[in-house]
XYZ file of C-alpha atoms in Angstrom:
256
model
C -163.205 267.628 182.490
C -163.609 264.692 180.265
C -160.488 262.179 180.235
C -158.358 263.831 183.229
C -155.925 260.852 184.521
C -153.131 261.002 186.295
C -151.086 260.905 183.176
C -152.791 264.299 181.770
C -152.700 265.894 185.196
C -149.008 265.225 186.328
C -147.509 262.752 184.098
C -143.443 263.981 183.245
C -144.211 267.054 186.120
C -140.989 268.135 188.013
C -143.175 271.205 189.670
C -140.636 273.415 187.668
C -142.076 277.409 187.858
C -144.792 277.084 190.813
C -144.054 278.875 193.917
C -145.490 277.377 197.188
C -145.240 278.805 200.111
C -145.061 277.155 203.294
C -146.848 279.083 206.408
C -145.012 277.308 209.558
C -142.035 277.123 211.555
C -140.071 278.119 209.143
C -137.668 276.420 206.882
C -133.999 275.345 207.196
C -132.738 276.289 203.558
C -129.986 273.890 202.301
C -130.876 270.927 204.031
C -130.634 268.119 201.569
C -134.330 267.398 201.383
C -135.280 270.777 201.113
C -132.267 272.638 198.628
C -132.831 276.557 198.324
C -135.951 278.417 199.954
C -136.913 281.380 197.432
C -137.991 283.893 200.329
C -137.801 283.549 204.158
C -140.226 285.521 205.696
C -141.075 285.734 210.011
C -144.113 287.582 211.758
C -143.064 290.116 214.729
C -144.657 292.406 216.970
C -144.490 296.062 215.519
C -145.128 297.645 218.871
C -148.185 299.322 218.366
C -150.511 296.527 218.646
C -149.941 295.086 214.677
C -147.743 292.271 213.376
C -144.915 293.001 210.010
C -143.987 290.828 207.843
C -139.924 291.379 207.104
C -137.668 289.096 205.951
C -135.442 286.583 207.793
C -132.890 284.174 207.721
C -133.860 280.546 206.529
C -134.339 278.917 209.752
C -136.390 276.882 211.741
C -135.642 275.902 215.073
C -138.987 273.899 215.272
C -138.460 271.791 212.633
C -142.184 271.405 211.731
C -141.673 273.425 208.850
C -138.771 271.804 207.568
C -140.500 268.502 207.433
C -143.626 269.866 205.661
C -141.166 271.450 202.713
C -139.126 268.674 202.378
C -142.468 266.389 201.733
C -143.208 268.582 199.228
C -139.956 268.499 197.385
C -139.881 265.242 197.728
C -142.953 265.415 195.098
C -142.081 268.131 192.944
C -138.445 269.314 192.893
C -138.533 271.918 190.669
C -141.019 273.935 192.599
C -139.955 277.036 194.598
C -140.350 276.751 198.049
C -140.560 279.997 200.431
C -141.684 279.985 203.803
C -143.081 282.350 206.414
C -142.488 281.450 209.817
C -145.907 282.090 212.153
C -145.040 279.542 214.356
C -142.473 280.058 217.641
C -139.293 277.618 218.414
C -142.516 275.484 220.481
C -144.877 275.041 217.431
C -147.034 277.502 219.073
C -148.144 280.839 217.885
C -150.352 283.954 218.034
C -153.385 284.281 215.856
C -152.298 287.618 214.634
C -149.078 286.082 213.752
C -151.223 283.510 211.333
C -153.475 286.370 209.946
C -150.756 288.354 209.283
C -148.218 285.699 207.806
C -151.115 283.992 205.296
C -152.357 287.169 204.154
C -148.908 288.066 203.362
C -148.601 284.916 201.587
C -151.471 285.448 199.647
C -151.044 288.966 198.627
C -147.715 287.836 196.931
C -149.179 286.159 194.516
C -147.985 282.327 195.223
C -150.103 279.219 193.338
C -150.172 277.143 196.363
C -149.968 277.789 200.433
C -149.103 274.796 202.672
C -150.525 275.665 205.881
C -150.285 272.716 208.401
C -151.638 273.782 211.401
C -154.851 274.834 212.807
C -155.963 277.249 215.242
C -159.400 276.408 217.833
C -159.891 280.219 218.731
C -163.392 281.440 217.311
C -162.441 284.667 217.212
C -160.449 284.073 214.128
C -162.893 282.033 212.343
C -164.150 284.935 210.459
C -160.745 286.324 209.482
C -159.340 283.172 208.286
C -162.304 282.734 206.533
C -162.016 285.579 204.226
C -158.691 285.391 204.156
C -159.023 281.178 202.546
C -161.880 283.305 200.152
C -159.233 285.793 199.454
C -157.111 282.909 198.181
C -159.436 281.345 196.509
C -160.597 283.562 194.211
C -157.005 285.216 193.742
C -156.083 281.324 192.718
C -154.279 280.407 195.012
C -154.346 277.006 196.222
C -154.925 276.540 199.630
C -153.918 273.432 200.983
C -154.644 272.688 205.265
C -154.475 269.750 207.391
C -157.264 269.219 209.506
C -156.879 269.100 213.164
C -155.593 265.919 214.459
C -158.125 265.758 217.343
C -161.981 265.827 216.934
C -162.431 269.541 217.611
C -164.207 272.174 216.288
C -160.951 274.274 214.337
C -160.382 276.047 211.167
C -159.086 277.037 208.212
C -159.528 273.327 207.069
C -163.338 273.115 207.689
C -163.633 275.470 204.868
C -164.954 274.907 201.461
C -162.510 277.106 199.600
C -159.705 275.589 200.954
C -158.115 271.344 199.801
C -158.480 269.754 203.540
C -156.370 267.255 204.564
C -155.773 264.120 206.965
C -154.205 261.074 206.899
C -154.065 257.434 205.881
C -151.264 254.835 207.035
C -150.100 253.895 203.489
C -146.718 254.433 202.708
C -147.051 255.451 199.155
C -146.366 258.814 198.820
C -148.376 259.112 195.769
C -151.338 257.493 197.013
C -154.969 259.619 198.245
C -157.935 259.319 198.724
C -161.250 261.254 198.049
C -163.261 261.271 201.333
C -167.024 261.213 200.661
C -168.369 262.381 204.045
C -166.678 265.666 204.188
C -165.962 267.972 205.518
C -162.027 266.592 205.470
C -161.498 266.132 201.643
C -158.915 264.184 201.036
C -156.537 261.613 203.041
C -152.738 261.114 202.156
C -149.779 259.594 203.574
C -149.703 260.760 206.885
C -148.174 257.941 209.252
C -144.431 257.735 209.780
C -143.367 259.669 207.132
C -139.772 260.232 206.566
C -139.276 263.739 206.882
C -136.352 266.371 206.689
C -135.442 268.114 210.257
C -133.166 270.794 211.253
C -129.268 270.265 211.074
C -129.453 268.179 207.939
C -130.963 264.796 209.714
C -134.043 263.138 209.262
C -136.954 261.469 210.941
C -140.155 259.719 211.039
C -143.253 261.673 212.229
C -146.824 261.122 212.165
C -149.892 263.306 211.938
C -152.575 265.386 209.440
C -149.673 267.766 209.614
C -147.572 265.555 206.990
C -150.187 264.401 205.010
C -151.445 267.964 203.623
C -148.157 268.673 201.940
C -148.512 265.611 199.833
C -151.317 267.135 198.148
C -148.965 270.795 198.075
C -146.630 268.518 195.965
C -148.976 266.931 193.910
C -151.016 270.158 193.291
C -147.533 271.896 192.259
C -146.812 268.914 189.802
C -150.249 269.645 188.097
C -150.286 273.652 188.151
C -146.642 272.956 186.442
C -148.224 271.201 183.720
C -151.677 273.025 183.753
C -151.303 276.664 185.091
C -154.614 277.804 183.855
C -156.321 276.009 186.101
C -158.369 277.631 189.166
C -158.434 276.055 192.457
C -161.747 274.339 191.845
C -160.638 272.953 188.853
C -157.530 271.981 190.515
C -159.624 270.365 193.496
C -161.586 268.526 190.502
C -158.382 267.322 189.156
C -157.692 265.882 192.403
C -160.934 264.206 192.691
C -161.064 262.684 189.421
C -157.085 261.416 190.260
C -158.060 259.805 193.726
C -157.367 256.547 193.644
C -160.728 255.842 194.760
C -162.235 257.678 192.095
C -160.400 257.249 189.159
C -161.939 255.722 186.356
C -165.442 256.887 187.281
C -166.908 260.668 186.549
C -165.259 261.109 183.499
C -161.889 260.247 184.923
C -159.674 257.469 183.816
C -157.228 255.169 185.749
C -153.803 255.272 185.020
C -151.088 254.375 188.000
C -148.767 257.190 187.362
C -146.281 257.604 190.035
C-alpha cells in the first residue's frame, strides 16, 4: 500500500454511508452529540434458556454507550450509528447477552462494531473468538478496548480484532501504533468529553473511550475506501499512526 497518508485515507471524510454499530449500554438517540441512532436493538431472556434480539427504544440509562457513540460522531458525522444494548442500567451484563447481541451485530451486515467492554470469563473465550473470526472475514471491522486492568480478558487479545487503550493526549485525532502487542493501538483515552444521558455532558477516562476513536476514524476511511478488508483497514491505520507515518511506504501528512 504504497503512498497511504492520512490525506488518501481520510482526507475530506464525513463517514457519510458506513453503519457502525455500537454493542453497549445502549444509546440515547437525539442527544446533541449523538443526533439519530439507525436501529436500537436490546438482548432479553427468551425463557427457555436463549437470549432474542428485538428491537427497543433508543435508550440508555447507563450512559456508557452514549459516550462511546457520541466519540464517534464526533469523528465522522455522517456515519450511521445503531446500537445494541448488552449491557444492564449497572454496566454489567451476561455473557449470553454479549454473544447474542455481537453476533446479531455481525450477521447484519455493519462495516464497523464498537465494542467497549470486555468480559474475564474463559468460558466465552472460544465463542467470542469465532464470533471476532466471523467478523473478520465477513469485513466487518471490529474495534475493542482492552481491559483497563492487567488481566487475562478477551475479545481484544485477539488478532482479528483493532485493540485498543489509551494515551493522555487530548487530540482526538492523534494514535499510536503499539509495537509490543498484543494492544494495537493507543488513542485519546483520558478525560474525554463525552455525551451522557439527558442531553449533558462529561469528562470520563478509560480504554473504554479510546477504542471509539479508532470506530470514527475507521468509518472516515471505509467512507472514502469501502473496498477495503479489515486487514487492509488495520494497515491503513498502521501506516497513519503518528508514530509510523512516513516510514513503510507511508507518508506524513497532519490531516486533522
Amino acid at each position: 500500500m504504497e503512498g497511504v497518508s492520512r490525506e488518501w485515507a481520510w482526507g475530506g471524510s464525513d463517514g457519510g454511508g458506513v453503519r457502525v454499530c455500537v454493542v453497549d449500554s445502549g444509546v440515547q438517540a437525539g442527544h446533541p452529540l449523538v443526533g439519530d441512532v439507525e436501529q436500537s436493538l436490546t438482548t432479553v431472556d427468551n425463557g427457555a434458556g436463549g437470549v432474542d434480539v428485538i428491537a427497543c427504544d433508543a435508550e440508555d440509562r447507563a450512559g456508557h454507550g452514549t459516550a462511546c457513540a457520541g466519540v464517534i460522531r464526533s469523528l465522522a458525522p455522517n456515519a450511521s450509528v445503531s446500537s445494541v444494548q448488552v449491557l444492564t442500567d449497572g454496566k454489567a451484563g451476561s455473557g449470553e447477552a454479549l454473544i447474542a447481541g455481537l453476533a446479531w451485530a455481525i450477521d447484519e451486515g455493519f462495516d464497523v462494531i464498537n465494542l467497549s467492554l470486555a468480559t474475564t470469563r474463559p468460558a466465552l473465550s472460544a465463542r467470542l473468538h469465532e464470533l471476532a473470526d466471523r467478523a473478520y472475514f465477513r469485513r466487518c471491522t471490529l474495534v475493542v478496548s482492552a481491559h483497563n486492568r492487567p488481566v487475562h480478558s478477551f475479545p481484544w487479545s485477539f488478532a482479528s480484532v483493532v485493540s485498543v487503550a489509551s494515551h493522555d493526549e487530548d487530540d482526538p485525532m492523534a494514535y499510536y501504533y503499539n509495537p509490543a502487542p498484543p494492544v494495537e493501538f493507543h488513542a485519546r483515552g483520558v478525560r474525554v468529553p463525552v455525551a451522557w444521558p439527558g442531553g449533558g455532558t462529561l469528562r470520563s477516562t478509560g480504554n473504554s473511550f479510546a477504542a471509539p476513536h479508532i470506530s470514527g476514524l475507521c468509518a472516515l476511511v471505509l467512507a472514502k475506501h469501502r473496498w477495503l478488508t479489515p486487514f487492509q483497514l488495520k494497515t491503513v491505520l498502521f501506516l497513519c499512526a503518528g508514530n509510523v507515518a512516513g516510514r513503510f511506504g507511508g507518508t506524513h501528512e497532519p490531516v486533522r
